[in-house]
Amino acid sequence: MSRIRKSFPNDLVQSGFDSVCMSDEDSDSVEHYTWLRKRVERLQAQVEEQDNAIRQLKSQQKMHMMETGDTFDDIESYVEVESSLNSTIGTYLLTRQKRNAARKPPPQVTLEAEGVKEVLLSYKNEIIRQKETYERNLEKMQARIAVLEAREVPTVDVDAILQVCRGEMMEGLAALRTEILEQVQEGQSTLSAAHETNKAAWLQEVEALKAMSSRLEQSMADTAAQLVENITKSVSSLREEVTEKSDATQKPVEQMKESIRTLQQTVEELREAQEKAEEQRRNDPTPPVVQDIQKDMEQLKKKLKNSVEDVNRLKQNHPLDGAVSEIKDWLDDLDKRSVSRGELIEIVSQFQADVASLREEMNKI
């Protein structure tokens, strides 16, 4: 606004109208009034150009004020300029009216003088109308600024954002854990108390590995419990069948018992591995603990695979009314539910990436 005020000083129109009034005293000819009309038209075009520039700057100032909340110093300065311009035009019109009343213009130029007067009056009315419009717009802008100043600016609650992010992450992990629990519900009641204790300790020690450790621990515990229960039933059934078999079937039965003992030993090793992993997590809950558990899982899987091969050979040579098929199905199911090294690495990598992304977002906030 200061730039426009420099290029459009308050005495611009006053000086032009003073020159018109001075020349008005020298001549009353038709040529003089023609020059006077052209002079007024030039002044009017000049003022309109400045008015358009002011109106455009006012629009920009309005947008700037709505974005930054600046004051109305420039708009008030524009109102002062506009008031000065209106006062100057009014003074000129009063001077013209007094001079015209004091002297009577020639008949041939009366219409021309009246035309100039009408132009000036119409321009004055237009200036008044624009002034009223600007005042209304100024009042609207002031009301808008008052609303913006009264409005409370919300603050960023970092704790709430972190709580929401943590809640969303926990919901996803809880959904994954629920899916795994649905697959092994049969053995949940057996080790539920121990699992809850381990889970509480694990949450206190390493929050970041909650989902992965819970899935691994629950899968191992429930699978072992289910395998023990099924093997126990199978052993009881096989013992009853062995008592009824003849001496010819004694050797296959002994082989089956040996396989069962191998499976029982495998289950015991699985339990020991689980206890060892839990002890390591208590002492040093870091990713190498998970790698040790994975190594134990791979060794157990090899032993289980060998047991499955032994059972398959027994089934081919000496079928025992579907018992071997059932044990094989259990072993296959156990092998399918076991977490592979690649899956575990992928889960750990994905989890670490999610944690890194969350930390970056927290740092940005």
GROMACS .gro file of C-alpha atoms in nm:
model
  365
    1MET     CA    1   0.000   0.000   0.000
    2SER     CA    2   0.290   0.237   0.071
    3ARG     CA    3   0.401   0.195  -0.292
    4ILE     CA    4   0.062   0.307  -0.424
    5ARG     CA    5   0.047   0.596  -0.182
    6LYS     CA    6   0.379   0.723  -0.316
    7SER     CA    7   0.259   0.697  -0.677
    8PHE     CA    8  -0.083   0.842  -0.586
    9PRO     CA    9  -0.029   1.135  -0.342
   10ASN     CA   10  -0.323   1.305  -0.172
   11ASP     CA   11  -0.286   1.631  -0.369
   12LEU     CA   12  -0.291   1.464  -0.716
   13VAL     CA   13  -0.650   1.549  -0.800
   14GLN     CA   14  -0.635   1.875  -0.603
   15SER     CA   15  -0.350   2.004  -0.818
   16GLY     CA   16  -0.531   1.901  -1.135
   17PHE     CA   17  -0.854   2.066  -1.031
   18ASP     CA   18  -0.668   2.382  -0.922
   19SER     CA   19  -0.515   2.408  -1.268
   20VAL     CA   20  -0.860   2.362  -1.420
   21CYS     CA   21  -1.005   2.635  -1.200
   22MET     CA   22  -0.722   2.874  -1.286
   23SER     CA   23  -0.767   2.817  -1.657
   24ASP     CA   24  -1.141   2.852  -1.609
   25GLU     CA   25  -1.093   3.217  -1.515
   26ASP     CA   26  -0.905   3.296  -1.836
   27SER     CA   27  -1.154   3.183  -2.101
   28ASP     CA   28  -1.520   3.081  -2.145
   29SER     CA   29  -1.492   2.972  -2.505
   30VAL     CA   30  -1.606   2.641  -2.649
   31GLU     CA   31  -1.243   2.538  -2.695
   32HIS     CA   32  -1.179   2.599  -2.326
   33TYR     CA   33  -1.467   2.378  -2.215
   34THR     CA   34  -1.359   2.111  -2.466
   35TRP     CA   35  -1.013   2.117  -2.314
   36LEU     CA   36  -1.168   2.118  -1.969
   37ARG     CA   37  -1.373   1.804  -2.047
   38LYS     CA   38  -1.067   1.623  -2.185
   39ARG     CA   39  -0.868   1.729  -1.880
   40VAL     CA   40  -1.134   1.591  -1.647
   41GLU     CA   41  -1.156   1.268  -1.848
   42ARG     CA   42  -0.780   1.222  -1.818
   43LEU     CA   43  -0.798   1.287  -1.446
   44GLN     CA   44  -1.086   1.044  -1.418
   45ALA     CA   45  -0.897   0.772  -1.611
   46GLN     CA   46  -0.591   0.834  -1.394
   47VAL     CA   47  -0.791   0.803  -1.075
   48GLU     CA   48  -0.971   0.492  -1.201
   49GLU     CA   49  -0.637   0.330  -1.284
   50GLN     CA   50  -0.509   0.405  -0.934
   51ASP     CA   51  -0.838   0.285  -0.788
   52ASN     CA   52  -0.808  -0.048  -0.973
   53ALA     CA   53  -0.455  -0.088  -0.842
   54ILE     CA   54  -0.575  -0.013  -0.489
   55ARG     CA   55  -0.863  -0.257  -0.527
   56GLN     CA   56  -0.628  -0.533  -0.648
   57LEU     CA   57  -0.382  -0.464  -0.365
   58LYS     CA   58  -0.670  -0.464  -0.119
   59SER     CA   59  -0.773  -0.810  -0.238
   60GLN     CA   60  -0.415  -0.933  -0.196
   61GLN     CA   61  -0.397  -0.766   0.144
   62LYS     CA   62  -0.718  -0.941   0.247
   63MET     CA   63  -0.581  -1.285   0.154
   64HIS     CA   64  -0.253  -1.204   0.329
   65MET     CA   65  -0.434  -1.094   0.645
   66MET     CA   66  -0.647  -1.409   0.650
   67GLU     CA   67  -0.330  -1.622   0.625
   68THR     CA   68  -0.096  -1.430   0.858
   69GLY     CA   69  -0.328  -1.226   1.082
   70ASP     CA   70  -0.156  -0.886   1.007
   71THR     CA   71  -0.306  -0.549   1.105
   72PHE     CA   72  -0.516  -0.309   0.898
   73ASP     CA   73  -0.264  -0.024   0.877
   74ASP     CA   74  -0.250  -0.027   0.493
   75ILE     CA   75  -0.628  -0.050   0.453
   76GLU     CA   76  -0.674   0.240   0.695
   77SER     CA   77  -0.420   0.440   0.496
   78TYR     CA   78  -0.619   0.368   0.180
   79VAL     CA   79  -0.936   0.494   0.349
   80GLU     CA   80  -0.750   0.814   0.439
   81VAL     CA   81  -0.639   0.860   0.076
   82GLU     CA   82  -0.990   0.796  -0.048
   83SER     CA   83  -1.137   1.044   0.202
   84SER     CA   84  -0.884   1.307   0.095
   85LEU     CA   85  -0.972   1.249  -0.271
   86ASN     CA   86  -1.343   1.282  -0.199
   87SER     CA   87  -1.285   1.603  -0.004
   88THR     CA   88  -1.078   1.748  -0.290
   89ILE     CA   89  -1.348   1.674  -0.547
   90GLY     CA   90  -1.614   1.821  -0.320
   91THR     CA   91  -1.408   2.138  -0.275
   92TYR     CA   92  -1.369   2.173  -0.652
   93LEU     CA   93  -1.739   2.129  -0.712
   94LEU     CA   94  -1.826   2.393  -0.452
   95THR     CA   95  -1.576   2.633  -0.610
   96ARG     CA   96  -1.722   2.573  -0.957
   97GLN     CA   97  -2.073   2.623  -0.828
   98LYS     CA   98  -1.989   2.956  -0.664
   99ARG     CA   99  -1.810   3.087  -0.973
  100ASN     CA  100  -2.087   2.981  -1.207
  101ALA     CA  101  -2.338   3.153  -0.983
  102ALA     CA  102  -2.130   3.475  -0.989
  103ARG     CA  103  -2.100   3.488  -1.366
  104LYS     CA  104  -2.321   3.378  -1.651
  105PRO     CA  105  -2.149   3.171  -1.921
  106PRO     CA  106  -2.213   3.245  -2.289
  107PRO     CA  107  -2.518   3.073  -2.438
  108GLN     CA  108  -2.310   2.868  -2.682
  109VAL     CA  109  -2.113   2.696  -2.407
  110THR     CA  110  -2.386   2.635  -2.147
  111LEU     CA  111  -2.448   2.276  -2.251
  112GLU     CA  112  -2.077   2.198  -2.247
  113ALA     CA  113  -2.035   2.339  -1.895
  114GLU     CA  114  -2.336   2.144  -1.770
  115GLY     CA  115  -2.189   1.827  -1.926
  116VAL     CA  116  -1.862   1.873  -1.736
  117LYS     CA  117  -2.055   1.933  -1.418
  118GLU     CA  118  -2.256   1.615  -1.469
  119VAL     CA  119  -1.935   1.418  -1.528
  120LEU     CA  120  -1.785   1.549  -1.206
  121LEU     CA  121  -2.104   1.481  -1.011
  122SER     CA  122  -2.129   1.129  -1.149
  123TYR     CA  123  -1.765   1.069  -1.063
  124LYS     CA  124  -1.824   1.200  -0.711
  125ASN     CA  125  -2.120   0.965  -0.669
  126GLU     CA  126  -1.913   0.675  -0.797
  127ILE     CA  127  -1.636   0.760  -0.549
  128ILE     CA  128  -1.891   0.773  -0.266
  129ARG     CA  129  -2.037   0.440  -0.373
  130GLN     CA  130  -1.693   0.280  -0.389
  131LYS     CA  131  -1.608   0.426  -0.051
  132GLU     CA  132  -1.918   0.270   0.102
  133THR     CA  133  -1.831  -0.060  -0.062
  134TYR     CA  134  -1.478  -0.044   0.076
  135GLU     CA  135  -1.609   0.039   0.421
  136ARG     CA  136  -1.844  -0.261   0.411
  137ASN     CA  137  -1.563  -0.487   0.295
  138LEU     CA  138  -1.339  -0.347   0.566
  139GLU     CA  139  -1.601  -0.424   0.830
  140LYS     CA  140  -1.630  -0.780   0.697
  141MET     CA  141  -1.253  -0.819   0.708
  142GLN     CA  142  -1.239  -0.686   1.064
  143ALA     CA  143  -1.514  -0.927   1.166
  144ARG     CA  144  -1.328  -1.213   0.998
  145ILE     CA  145  -1.004  -1.121   1.177
  146ALA     CA  146  -1.192  -1.099   1.508
  147VAL     CA  147  -1.328  -1.449   1.451
  148LEU     CA  148  -0.981  -1.578   1.366
  149GLU     CA  149  -0.830  -1.410   1.672
  150ALA     CA  150  -1.103  -1.547   1.898
  151ARG     CA  151  -1.067  -1.895   1.760
  152GLU     CA  152  -0.843  -2.117   1.966
  153VAL     CA  153  -0.546  -2.259   1.775
  154PRO     CA  154  -0.527  -2.633   1.845
  155THR     CA  155  -0.197  -2.756   1.981
  156VAL     CA  156  -0.029  -3.075   1.870
  157ASP     CA  157  -0.063  -3.332   2.145
  158VAL     CA  158   0.244  -3.550   2.090
  159ASP     CA  159   0.140  -3.794   2.360
  160ALA     CA  160  -0.200  -3.841   2.201
  161ILE     CA  161  -0.045  -3.899   1.858
  162LEU     CA  162   0.196  -4.151   2.001
  163GLN     CA  163  -0.088  -4.320   2.188
  164VAL     CA  164  -0.291  -4.349   1.867
  165CYS     CA  165   0.005  -4.488   1.673
  166ARG     CA  166   0.085  -4.729   1.950
  167GLY     CA  167  -0.280  -4.832   1.971
  168GLU     CA  168  -0.300  -4.898   1.596
  169MET     CA  169   0.021  -5.102   1.607
  170MET     CA  170  -0.102  -5.301   1.906
  171GLU     CA  171  -0.434  -5.365   1.733
  172GLY     CA  172  -0.255  -5.509   1.429
  173LEU     CA  173  -0.033  -5.726   1.647
  174ALA     CA  174  -0.331  -5.839   1.853
  175ALA     CA  175  -0.517  -5.937   1.535
  176LEU     CA  176  -0.219  -6.145   1.420
  177ARG     CA  177  -0.192  -6.314   1.756
  178THR     CA  178  -0.566  -6.387   1.761
  179GLU     CA  179  -0.540  -6.558   1.422
  180ILE     CA  180  -0.264  -6.784   1.553
  181LEU     CA  181  -0.453  -6.858   1.873
  182GLU     CA  182  -0.756  -6.970   1.672
  183GLN     CA  183  -0.542  -7.231   1.498
  184VAL     CA  184  -0.417  -7.384   1.827
  185GLN     CA  185  -0.715  -7.344   2.059
  186GLU     CA  186  -0.715  -7.711   2.161
  187GLY     CA  187  -0.400  -7.675   2.375
  188GLN     CA  188  -0.464  -7.325   2.510
  189SER     CA  189  -0.618  -7.431   2.842
  190THR     CA  190  -0.317  -7.652   2.932
  191LEU     CA  191  -0.053  -7.377   2.944
  192SER     CA  192  -0.267  -7.062   2.974
  193ALA     CA  193  -0.143  -6.961   3.321
  194ALA     CA  194   0.224  -7.006   3.232
  195HIS     CA  195   0.174  -6.828   2.903
  196GLU     CA  196   0.013  -6.524   3.068
  197THR     CA  197   0.304  -6.501   3.315
  198ASN     CA  198   0.559  -6.522   3.034
  199LYS     CA  199   0.367  -6.273   2.827
  200ALA     CA  200   0.355  -6.018   3.111
  201ALA     CA  201   0.730  -6.049   3.170
  202TRP     CA  202   0.799  -6.022   2.798
  203LEU     CA  203   0.589  -5.707   2.763
  204GLN     CA  204   0.780  -5.542   3.047
  205GLU     CA  205   1.120  -5.631   2.902
  206VAL     CA  206   1.087  -5.587   2.523
  207GLU     CA  207   0.772  -5.413   2.396
  208ALA     CA  208   0.897  -5.403   2.039
  209LEU     CA  209   0.915  -5.788   2.008
  210LYS     CA  210   0.578  -5.859   2.165
  211ALA     CA  211   0.393  -5.994   1.864
  212MET     CA  212   0.678  -6.210   1.734
  213SER     CA  213   0.763  -6.366   2.071
  214SER     CA  214   0.398  -6.425   2.158
  215ARG     CA  215   0.335  -6.605   1.830
  216LEU     CA  216   0.648  -6.820   1.862
  217GLU     CA  217   0.591  -6.901   2.227
  218GLN     CA  218   0.222  -6.981   2.186
  219SER     CA  219   0.281  -7.195   1.878
  220MET     CA  220   0.553  -7.398   2.047
  221ALA     CA  221   0.365  -7.440   2.373
  222ASP     CA  222   0.029  -7.530   2.221
  223THR     CA  223   0.180  -7.757   1.957
  224ALA     CA  224   0.384  -7.941   2.219
  225ALA     CA  225   0.080  -7.980   2.442
  226GLN     CA  226  -0.132  -8.109   2.156
  227LEU     CA  227   0.143  -8.346   2.043
  228VAL     CA  228   0.189  -8.484   2.395
  229GLU     CA  229  -0.181  -8.539   2.435
  230ASN     CA  230  -0.217  -8.713   2.101
  231ILE     CA  231   0.094  -8.926   2.153
  232THR     CA  232  -0.031  -9.026   2.497
  233LYS     CA  233  -0.358  -9.141   2.349
  234SER     CA  234  -0.175  -9.320   2.073
  235VAL     CA  235   0.055  -9.495   2.321
  236SER     CA  236  -0.240  -9.613   2.524
  237SER     CA  237  -0.411  -9.742   2.213
  238LEU     CA  238  -0.095  -9.910   2.089
  239ARG     CA  239  -0.035 -10.077   2.423
  240GLU     CA  240  -0.380 -10.229   2.411
  241GLU     CA  241  -0.319 -10.350   2.059
  242VAL     CA  242   0.022 -10.490   2.148
  243THR     CA  243  -0.126 -10.712   2.417
  244GLU     CA  244  -0.361 -10.858   2.161
  245LYS     CA  245  -0.102 -10.908   1.888
  246SER     CA  246   0.086 -11.232   1.843
  247ASP     CA  247   0.462 -11.281   1.864
  248ALA     CA  248   0.484 -11.230   1.485
  249THR     CA  249   0.388 -10.863   1.525
  250GLN     CA  250   0.605 -10.805   1.830
  251LYS     CA  251   0.899 -10.663   1.633
  252PRO     CA  252   0.699 -10.395   1.442
  253VAL     CA  253   0.533 -10.299   1.767
  254GLU     CA  254   0.870 -10.257   1.932
  255GLN     CA  255   0.979 -10.041   1.642
  256MET     CA  256   0.666  -9.832   1.678
  257LYS     CA  257   0.733  -9.795   2.050
  258GLU     CA  258   1.084  -9.684   1.970
  259SER     CA  259   0.948  -9.424   1.730
  260ILE     CA  260   0.704  -9.309   1.992
  261ARG     CA  261   0.982  -9.283   2.248
  262THR     CA  262   1.177  -9.079   1.994
  263LEU     CA  263   0.880  -8.848   1.952
  264GLN     CA  264   0.843  -8.817   2.328
  265GLN     CA  265   1.210  -8.731   2.352
  266THR     CA  266   1.160  -8.474   2.079
  267VAL     CA  267   0.875  -8.321   2.275
  268GLU     CA  268   1.092  -8.307   2.585
  269GLU     CA  269   1.366  -8.136   2.386
  270LEU     CA  270   1.106  -7.894   2.256
  271ARG     CA  271   1.003  -7.810   2.609
  272GLU     CA  272   1.363  -7.770   2.717
  273ALA     CA  273   1.429  -7.544   2.421
  274GLN     CA  274   1.126  -7.336   2.515
  275GLU     CA  275   1.241  -7.305   2.876
  276LYS     CA  276   1.591  -7.217   2.758
  277ALA     CA  277   1.452  -6.950   2.525
  278GLU     CA  278   1.242  -6.804   2.805
  279GLU     CA  279   1.547  -6.793   3.035
  280GLN     CA  280   1.750  -6.619   2.765
  281ARG     CA  281   1.471  -6.367   2.706
  282ARG     CA  282   1.470  -6.283   3.075
  283ASN     CA  283   1.845  -6.225   3.075
  284ASP     CA  284   1.899  -6.069   2.733
  285PRO     CA  285   1.578  -6.002   2.533
  286THR     CA  286   1.748  -5.925   2.202
  287PRO     CA  287   1.711  -6.058   1.846
  288PRO     CA  288   1.995  -6.318   1.894
  289VAL     CA  289   1.764  -6.497   2.138
  290VAL     CA  290   1.514  -6.538   1.858
  291GLN     CA  291   1.791  -6.671   1.633
  292ASP     CA  292   1.885  -6.929   1.896
  293ILE     CA  293   1.523  -7.035   1.920
  294GLN     CA  294   1.511  -7.061   1.542
  295LYS     CA  295   1.819  -7.286   1.543
  296ASP     CA  296   1.658  -7.509   1.804
  297MET     CA  297   1.342  -7.517   1.594
  298GLU     CA  298   1.540  -7.624   1.289
  299GLN     CA  299   1.708  -7.907   1.482
  300LEU     CA  300   1.373  -8.019   1.616
  301LYS     CA  301   1.224  -8.008   1.270
  302LYS     CA  302   1.504  -8.233   1.143
  303LYS     CA  303   1.437  -8.481   1.421
  304LEU     CA  304   1.065  -8.468   1.355
  305LYS     CA  305   1.131  -8.523   0.985
  306ASN     CA  306   1.339  -8.830   1.064
  307SER     CA  307   1.064  -8.956   1.291
  308VAL     CA  308   0.811  -8.905   1.012
  309GLU     CA  309   1.030  -9.107   0.778
  310ASP     CA  310   1.054  -9.387   1.035
  311VAL     CA  311   0.681  -9.387   1.081
  312ASN     CA  312   0.630  -9.396   0.703
  313ARG     CA  313   0.855  -9.700   0.675
  314LEU     CA  314   0.666  -9.871   0.956
  315LYS     CA  315   0.340  -9.788   0.790
  316GLN     CA  316   0.450  -9.940   0.459
  317ASN     CA  317   0.589 -10.258   0.617
  318HIS     CA  318   0.353 -10.312   0.910
  319PRO     CA  319   0.028 -10.108   0.897
  320LEU     CA  320  -0.138 -10.071   1.238
  321ASP     CA  321  -0.502  -9.980   1.168
  322GLY     CA  322  -0.447  -9.611   1.091
  323ALA     CA  323  -0.239  -9.521   1.400
  324VAL     CA  324   0.064  -9.437   1.190
  325SER     CA  325  -0.145  -9.219   0.955
  326GLU     CA  326  -0.278  -9.023   1.248
  327ILE     CA  327   0.070  -8.970   1.392
  328LYS     CA  328   0.198  -8.867   1.050
  329ASP     CA  329  -0.085  -8.616   1.015
  330TRP     CA  330   0.005  -8.470   1.354
  331LEU     CA  331   0.370  -8.446   1.257
  332ASP     CA  332   0.285  -8.286   0.921
  333ASP     CA  333   0.057  -8.039   1.096
  334LEU     CA  334   0.334  -7.960   1.345
  335ASP     CA  335   0.578  -7.905   1.060
  336LYS     CA  336   0.335  -7.672   0.883
  337ARG     CA  337   0.274  -7.467   1.196
  338SER     CA  338   0.643  -7.428   1.269
  339VAL     CA  339   0.785  -7.087   1.181
  340SER     CA  340   1.054  -7.109   0.915
  341ARG     CA  341   1.375  -6.908   0.927
  342GLY     CA  342   1.276  -6.701   0.626
  343GLU     CA  343   0.937  -6.614   0.776
  344LEU     CA  344   1.094  -6.520   1.108
  345ILE     CA  345   1.354  -6.299   0.939
  346GLU     CA  346   1.081  -6.136   0.730
  347ILE     CA  347   0.869  -6.070   1.039
  348VAL     CA  348   1.165  -5.920   1.229
  349SER     CA  349   1.264  -5.704   0.928
  350GLN     CA  350   0.909  -5.579   0.880
  351PHE     CA  351   0.874  -5.502   1.250
  352GLN     CA  352   1.204  -5.314   1.257
  353ALA     CA  353   1.100  -5.115   0.948
  354ASP     CA  354   0.768  -5.023   1.115
  355VAL     CA  355   0.948  -4.914   1.431
  356ALA     CA  356   1.196  -4.704   1.228
  357SER     CA  357   0.910  -4.543   1.034
  358LEU     CA  358   0.725  -4.464   1.356
  359ARG     CA  359   1.038  -4.307   1.505
  360GLU     CA  360   1.087  -4.089   1.196
  361GLU     CA  361   0.727  -3.968   1.219
  362MET     CA  362   0.775  -3.896   1.590
  363ASN     CA  363   1.093  -3.697   1.516
  364LYS     CA  364   0.910  -3.496   1.248
  365ILE     CA  365   0.635  -3.413   1.495
   0.00000   0.00000   0.00000
